[in-house]
């Protein structure tokens, strides 16, 4: 169902993919939008238990698209160093193909938003819990269940990794 990576030598191992998804703070969600036109939007997320979670408003383009078609992709760029003298970019990224699910159960929503808040505000538990409580009724939480995941890096980074 999913295409194999063309340059397999540049693929990242699963443990490196997990590190990237845990380390990075933003990614780009791509959905099938209005009139079957792609719609991509950057967002903050958390990766936990091999799932990705994000929060958003309860209505809008993103949610309408997910309700219409739960197949989405999500991309995270970990490295993007331009090397002008070599006419290239030293890149590292992860692409995830997922099924999106709007969380309905309060305990699932609470789990997701607490993990998101913990990632972005790790040193203020009482503050983040207070903020969650004040906004909770207005939040929509989305869970992305991963169907297929790939990571890739520039060949120069592969060679550097092989040296070490």
Coordinates of N, CA and C in Angstrom, one line a residue:
X1 N 0.8 -1.2 0.0 CA 0.0 0.0 0.0 C 0.9 1.3 0.0
X2 N 1.9 1.3 0.8 CA 2.8 2.4 0.8 C 4.0 2.2 0.0
X3 N 4.4 3.2 -0.8 CA 5.6 3.1 -1.6 C 6.9 2.8 -0.8
X4 N 7.7 2.0 -1.3 CA 9.0 1.9 -0.6 C 9.9 3.1 -0.9
X5 N 10.7 3.4 0.1 CA 11.6 4.6 -0.1 C 12.6 4.3 -1.2
X6 N 12.7 5.3 -2.1 CA 13.5 5.1 -3.3 C 15.0 5.0 -2.9
X7 N 15.5 5.8 -2.0 CA 16.9 5.8 -1.6 C 17.0 5.2 -0.2
X8 N 16.9 3.9 -0.2 CA 16.8 3.2 1.0 C 18.0 3.4 1.9
X9 N 19.2 3.6 1.3 CA 20.4 3.8 2.1 C 20.3 5.0 3.0
X10 N 19.5 5.9 2.6 CA 19.3 7.2 3.4 C 18.2 7.1 4.5
X11 N 17.6 5.9 4.6 CA 16.5 5.8 5.6 C 17.1 5.7 7.0
X12 N 16.3 6.3 7.9 CA 16.7 6.3 9.3 C 16.1 5.1 10.0
X13 N 16.8 4.6 11.0 CA 16.3 3.5 11.8 C 15.2 4.0 12.7
X14 N 14.3 3.1 13.2 CA 13.1 3.5 14.0 C 13.5 4.2 15.2
X15 N 14.6 3.8 15.9 CA 15.0 4.6 17.1 C 15.4 6.0 16.8
X16 N 16.0 6.3 15.7 CA 16.3 7.7 15.3 C 15.0 8.4 15.0
X17 N 14.1 7.8 14.3 CA 12.8 8.4 14.0 C 12.1 8.8 15.3
X18 N 12.1 7.9 16.2 CA 11.4 8.2 17.5 C 12.1 9.4 18.2
X19 N 13.4 9.4 18.2 CA 14.2 10.6 18.8 C 13.7 11.9 18.1
X20 N 13.7 11.9 16.8 CA 13.3 13.1 16.1 C 11.9 13.5 16.5
X21 N 10.9 12.6 16.5 CA 9.5 12.9 16.8 C 9.4 13.4 18.2
X22 N 10.2 12.9 19.1 CA 10.2 13.4 20.5 C 10.9 14.7 20.7
X23 N 12.0 14.9 19.9 CA 12.8 16.2 20.1 C 12.1 17.4 19.4
X24 N 11.6 17.2 18.2 CA 11.0 18.3 17.5 C 9.7 18.9 18.1
X25 N 9.4 20.1 17.8 CA 8.3 20.7 18.5 C 7.2 21.1 17.5
X26 N 7.4 21.0 16.2 CA 6.4 21.3 15.2 C 6.5 20.4 14.0
X27 N 5.4 20.3 13.4 CA 5.3 19.5 12.1 C 4.2 20.1 11.2
X28 N 4.1 19.5 10.1 CA 3.1 19.9 9.1 C 2.1 18.8 8.9
X29 N 0.8 19.1 9.2 CA -0.2 18.1 9.0 C -0.8 18.4 7.6
X30 N -1.0 17.3 6.8 CA -1.5 17.4 5.5 C -2.8 16.6 5.4
X31 N -3.9 17.2 4.9 CA -5.2 16.6 4.8 C -5.7 16.8 3.4
X32 N -6.7 16.1 3.0 CA -7.5 16.4 1.8 C -8.5 17.4 2.2
X33 N -8.3 18.6 1.6 CA -9.2 19.7 2.0 C -10.4 19.9 1.0
X34 N -10.9 21.1 1.0 CA -12.1 21.4 0.2 C -11.8 21.1 -1.3
X35 N -12.8 20.6 -2.0 CA -12.7 20.3 -3.4 C -11.5 19.3 -3.7
X36 N -11.2 18.5 -2.7 CA -10.0 17.5 -2.9 C -8.7 18.2 -3.1
X37 N -8.6 19.4 -2.6 CA -7.3 20.2 -2.7 C -6.5 19.9 -1.4
X38 N -5.2 19.6 -1.6 CA -4.4 19.4 -0.4 C -4.4 20.6 0.5
X39 N -4.4 20.4 1.8 CA -4.4 21.5 2.8 C -3.3 21.1 3.8
X40 N -2.3 21.8 4.0 CA -1.2 21.5 4.9 C -1.1 22.7 5.9
X41 N -0.9 22.3 7.2 CA -0.9 23.3 8.2 C 0.1 23.0 9.3
X42 N 1.0 23.9 9.7 CA 1.9 23.6 10.7 C 1.2 23.6 12.1
X43 N 1.7 22.7 13.0 CA 1.2 22.6 14.3 C 2.1 22.0 15.3
X44 N 1.9 22.3 16.6 CA 2.6 21.7 17.7 C 2.0 20.3 18.0
X45 N 2.8 19.4 18.5 CA 2.3 18.1 18.7 C 3.1 17.4 19.9
X46 N 2.7 16.3 20.2 CA 3.4 15.4 21.1 C 3.4 14.0 20.6
X47 N 4.5 13.3 20.7 CA 4.6 11.9 20.2 C 4.7 11.0 21.5
X48 N 3.8 10.1 21.6 CA 3.8 9.2 22.8 C 3.1 7.9 22.5
X49 N 3.7 6.8 22.9 CA 3.1 5.5 22.7 C 2.8 5.2 21.2
X50 N 3.8 5.7 20.4 CA 3.7 5.5 18.9 C 2.4 6.1 18.3
X51 N 2.0 7.2 18.9 CA 0.9 8.0 18.4 C 1.3 9.5 18.5
X52 N 0.6 10.3 17.7 CA 0.9 11.7 17.7 C -0.5 12.4 18.1
X53 N -0.3 13.4 19.0 CA -1.5 14.1 19.4 C -1.3 15.6 19.2
X54 N -2.4 16.3 18.8 CA -2.4 17.7 18.8 C -3.7 18.3 19.2
X55 N -3.8 19.5 19.5 CA -5.1 20.2 19.8 C -5.4 21.3 18.9
X56 N -6.6 21.6 18.8 CA -7.1 22.6 17.8 C -8.5 23.1 18.2
X57 N -9.0 24.0 17.4 CA -10.4 24.4 17.7 C -11.3 23.3 17.2
X58 N -12.5 23.4 17.7 CA -13.5 22.3 17.4 C -14.1 22.4 16.0
X59 N -13.9 23.5 15.4 CA -14.4 23.7 14.0 C -13.3 24.4 13.2
X60 N -13.5 24.2 11.9 CA -12.5 24.8 10.9 C -12.1 23.9 9.8
X61 N -11.3 24.4 9.0 CA -10.8 23.6 7.8 C -10.2 22.3 8.1
X62 N -9.3 22.3 9.1 CA -8.6 21.1 9.5 C -9.6 20.0 10.0
X63 N -10.5 20.3 10.9 CA -11.4 19.4 11.5 C -12.4 18.9 10.4
X64 N -12.9 19.8 9.6 CA -13.8 19.4 8.5 C -13.2 18.4 7.6
X65 N -11.9 18.6 7.3 CA -11.2 17.7 6.4 C -11.0 16.4 7.1
X66 N -10.6 16.3 8.3 CA -10.4 15.1 9.0 C -11.7 14.3 9.1
X67 N -12.8 15.0 9.4 CA -14.1 14.3 9.4 C -14.5 13.7 8.1
X68 N -14.1 14.4 7.0 CA -14.4 13.9 5.7 C -13.5 12.7 5.2
X69 N -12.2 12.8 5.6 CA -11.3 11.8 5.2 C -10.2 11.7 6.3
X70 N -10.2 10.6 7.0 CA -9.2 10.5 8.2 C -7.8 10.1 7.8
X71 N -7.6 9.8 6.5 CA -6.2 9.6 6.0 C -5.4 10.9 5.9
X72 N -4.4 10.9 6.6 CA -3.6 12.2 6.6 C -2.1 11.8 6.6
X73 N -1.3 12.8 6.4 CA 0.2 12.6 6.5 C 0.7 13.8 7.4
X74 N 1.8 13.5 8.0 CA 2.4 14.5 9.0 C 3.9 14.4 8.7
X75 N 4.5 15.6 8.6 CA 5.9 15.7 8.3 C 6.6 16.6 9.4
X76 N 7.8 16.1 9.8 CA 8.6 16.8 10.8 C 10.0 17.0 10.1
X77 N 10.5 18.2 10.1 CA 11.8 18.5 9.6 C 12.8 18.7 10.8
X78 N 13.7 17.8 10.9 CA 14.7 17.9 12.0 C 15.9 18.7 11.7
X79 N 16.3 18.7 10.5 CA 17.6 19.4 10.1 C 17.3 19.9 8.6
X80 N 17.8 21.1 8.4 CA 17.7 21.7 7.1 C 18.8 22.7 6.9
X81 N 20.0 22.2 6.8 CA 21.2 23.0 6.6 C 21.6 23.2 5.2
X82 N 21.5 24.4 4.7 CA 21.9 24.7 3.3 C 23.4 24.7 3.2
X83 N 24.0 24.0 2.2 CA 25.4 24.0 2.0 C 25.6 24.6 0.5
X84 N 25.7 25.9 0.4 CA 25.7 26.6 -0.9 C 26.9 26.2 -1.8
X85 N 28.0 26.0 -1.2 CA 29.2 25.6 -2.0 C 29.1 24.2 -2.6
X86 N 28.2 23.4 -2.1 CA 28.0 22.0 -2.6 C 26.6 21.9 -3.3
X87 N 25.9 23.0 -3.4 CA 24.6 23.1 -4.1 C 23.7 22.0 -3.5
X88 N 23.6 21.9 -2.2 CA 22.8 20.9 -1.6 C 22.3 21.3 -0.2
X89 N 21.5 20.5 0.4 CA 21.0 20.7 1.7 C 21.3 19.4 2.5
X90 N 21.8 19.6 3.7 CA 21.9 18.5 4.7 C 20.6 18.4 5.5
X91 N 19.8 17.5 5.1 CA 18.5 17.4 5.7 C 18.3 16.2 6.5
X92 N 17.3 16.2 7.4 CA 16.8 15.0 8.1 C 15.3 15.3 8.4
X93 N 14.5 14.3 8.0 CA 13.0 14.5 8.2 C 12.3 13.2 8.4
X94 N 11.1 13.3 8.9 CA 10.3 12.1 9.1 C 8.9 12.4 8.5
X95 N 8.4 11.4 7.8 CA 7.0 11.5 7.2 C 6.2 10.3 7.8
X96 N 5.0 10.6 8.3 CA 4.1 9.7 8.9 C 2.8 9.7 8.1
X97 N 2.3 8.5 7.8 CA 1.0 8.3 7.2 C 0.1 7.7 8.3
X98 N -1.0 8.4 8.6 CA -1.8 8.1 9.8 C -3.3 8.1 9.5
X99 N -4.0 7.6 10.5 CA -5.4 7.7 10.6 C -5.7 8.7 11.7
X100 N -6.4 9.7 11.4 CA -6.8 10.7 12.4 C -8.1 10.4 13.1
X101 N -8.1 10.6 14.4 CA -9.3 10.3 15.2 C -9.5 11.5 16.1
X102 N -10.7 12.1 16.0 CA -11.1 13.2 17.0 C -11.5 12.5 18.3
X103 N -10.8 12.8 19.4 CA -11.0 12.2 20.7 C -12.3 12.7 21.2
X104 N -13.1 11.8 21.7 CA -14.4 12.1 22.3 C -14.5 11.9 23.8
X105 N -13.8 10.9 24.3 CA -13.8 10.5 25.7 C -13.0 11.5 26.5
X106 N -13.6 12.0 27.6 CA -12.9 13.0 28.4 C -11.5 12.5 28.9
X107 N -11.4 11.2 29.3 CA -10.1 10.7 29.8 C -9.1 10.7 28.7
X108 N -9.5 10.4 27.5 CA -8.5 10.4 26.3 C -8.1 11.8 26.0
X109 N -9.0 12.7 26.0 CA -8.7 14.1 25.8 C -7.8 14.7 26.8
X110 N -8.1 14.4 28.1 CA -7.3 14.8 29.2 C -5.9 14.3 29.1
X111 N -5.7 13.0 28.8 CA -4.4 12.4 28.7 C -3.6 13.1 27.6
X112 N -4.2 13.4 26.4 CA -3.5 14.0 25.3 C -3.1 15.4 25.6
X113 N -4.0 16.2 26.2 CA -3.7 17.6 26.4 C -2.7 17.7 27.6
X114 N -2.7 16.9 28.5 CA -1.7 16.9 29.6 C -0.3 16.6 29.1
X115 N -0.3 15.6 28.1 CA 1.0 15.3 27.6 C 1.6 16.4 26.7
X116 N 0.7 17.1 25.9 CA 1.1 18.2 25.1 C 1.6 19.3 26.0
X117 N 0.8 19.6 27.1 CA 1.2 20.7 28.0 C 2.5 20.4 28.7
X118 N 2.7 19.2 29.0 CA 4.0 18.7 29.7 C 5.2 18.9 28.8
X119 N 5.0 18.6 27.5 CA 6.1 18.8 26.6 C 6.5 20.3 26.4
X120 N 5.5 21.2 26.4 CA 5.8 22.6 26.1 C 6.0 23.4 27.3
X121 N 5.6 22.9 28.5 CA 5.7 23.7 29.7 C 6.1 22.7 30.8
X122 N 7.3 22.1 30.7 CA 7.6 21.0 31.6 C 7.8 21.4 33.1
X123 N 8.1 22.6 33.3 CA 8.5 23.0 34.7 C 7.4 23.7 35.5
X124 N 6.2 23.7 35.0 CA 5.1 24.4 35.7 C 3.8 23.6 35.7
X125 N 3.8 22.5 36.4 CA 2.7 21.6 36.4 C 1.4 22.3 36.9
X126 N 1.5 23.0 38.0 CA 0.2 23.6 38.5 C -0.3 24.7 37.5
X127 N 0.6 25.4 36.9 CA 0.2 26.4 35.9 C -0.4 25.8 34.6
X128 N 0.2 24.7 34.2 CA -0.4 24.1 33.0 C -1.7 23.4 33.3
X129 N -1.8 22.8 34.4 CA -3.1 22.1 34.8 C -4.2 23.2 34.9
X130 N -3.9 24.3 35.5 CA -4.9 25.4 35.6 C -5.3 25.9 34.2
X131 N -4.3 26.0 33.3 CA -4.6 26.5 32.0 C -5.5 25.4 31.3
X132 N -5.2 24.2 31.4 CA -6.0 23.1 30.8 C -7.4 23.2 31.3
X133 N -7.6 23.3 32.6 CA -8.9 23.3 33.2 C -9.7 24.5 32.7
X134 N -9.1 25.6 32.5 CA -9.8 26.8 32.0 C -10.2 26.8 30.5
X135 N -9.4 26.0 29.7 CA -9.7 25.9 28.3 C -10.3 24.6 27.8
X136 N -10.4 23.6 28.7 CA -10.7 22.2 28.3 C -12.0 22.1 27.5
X137 N -13.0 22.8 27.9 CA -14.3 22.6 27.2 C -14.3 23.1 25.8
X138 N -13.3 24.0 25.5 CA -13.2 24.5 24.1 C -12.2 23.8 23.2
X139 N -11.5 22.8 23.8 CA -10.5 22.1 23.0 C -11.0 20.9 22.2
X140 N -10.4 20.7 21.1 CA -10.5 19.5 20.3 C -9.2 18.8 20.3
X141 N -9.1 17.6 20.6 CA -7.9 16.8 20.6 C -8.0 15.7 19.6
X142 N -6.9 15.6 18.8 CA -6.8 14.7 17.7 C -5.7 13.7 17.9
X143 N -6.0 12.4 17.7 CA -5.0 11.4 17.8 C -4.7 10.8 16.4
X144 N -3.4 10.7 16.1 CA -2.9 10.2 14.9 C -2.4 8.8 15.1
X145 N -3.0 7.8 14.6 CA -2.5 6.4 14.7 C -1.7 6.1 13.5
X146 N -0.5 5.7 13.7 CA 0.5 5.6 12.6 C 0.3 4.3 11.8
X147 N 0.1 4.4 10.5 CA 0.0 3.3 9.6 C 1.4 3.0 9.0
X148 N 2.2 4.0 8.7 CA 3.5 3.9 8.0 C 4.3 5.1 8.4
X149 N 5.6 4.8 8.6 CA 6.5 5.9 9.0 C 7.8 5.7 8.3
X150 N 8.4 6.8 7.8 CA 9.8 6.8 7.2 C 10.5 8.0 7.7
X151 N 11.8 7.8 7.8 CA 12.7 8.9 8.1 C 13.8 8.8 7.1
X152 N 14.3 10.0 6.7 CA 15.4 10.1 5.7 C 16.3 11.2 6.0
X153 N 17.6 11.0 5.6 CA 18.6 12.1 5.8 C 19.4 12.1 4.6
X154 N 20.1 13.3 4.4 CA 21.0 13.5 3.3 C 22.1 12.4 3.3
X155 N 22.6 12.1 2.1 CA 23.6 11.0 2.0 C 24.9 11.4 2.7
X156 N 25.2 12.7 2.8 CA 26.3 13.2 3.5 C 26.2 12.9 5.0
X157 N 25.0 13.0 5.5 CA 24.8 12.7 7.0 C 24.9 11.2 7.2
X158 N 24.5 10.4 6.2 CA 24.6 8.9 6.3 C 26.1 8.6 6.4
X159 N 26.9 9.2 5.5 CA 28.3 8.9 5.5 C 29.0 9.3 6.8
X160 N 28.6 10.5 7.3 CA 29.1 11.0 8.6 C 28.8 10.0 9.7
X161 N 27.6 9.5 9.7 CA 27.1 8.5 10.7 C 27.9 7.2 10.6
X162 N 28.2 6.8 9.4 CA 29.0 5.6 9.2 C 30.4 5.7 9.7
X163 N 31.0 6.9 9.6 CA 32.4 7.1 10.1 C 32.4 6.9 11.6
X164 N 31.4 7.4 12.3 CA 31.4 7.4 13.8 C 30.9 6.1 14.4

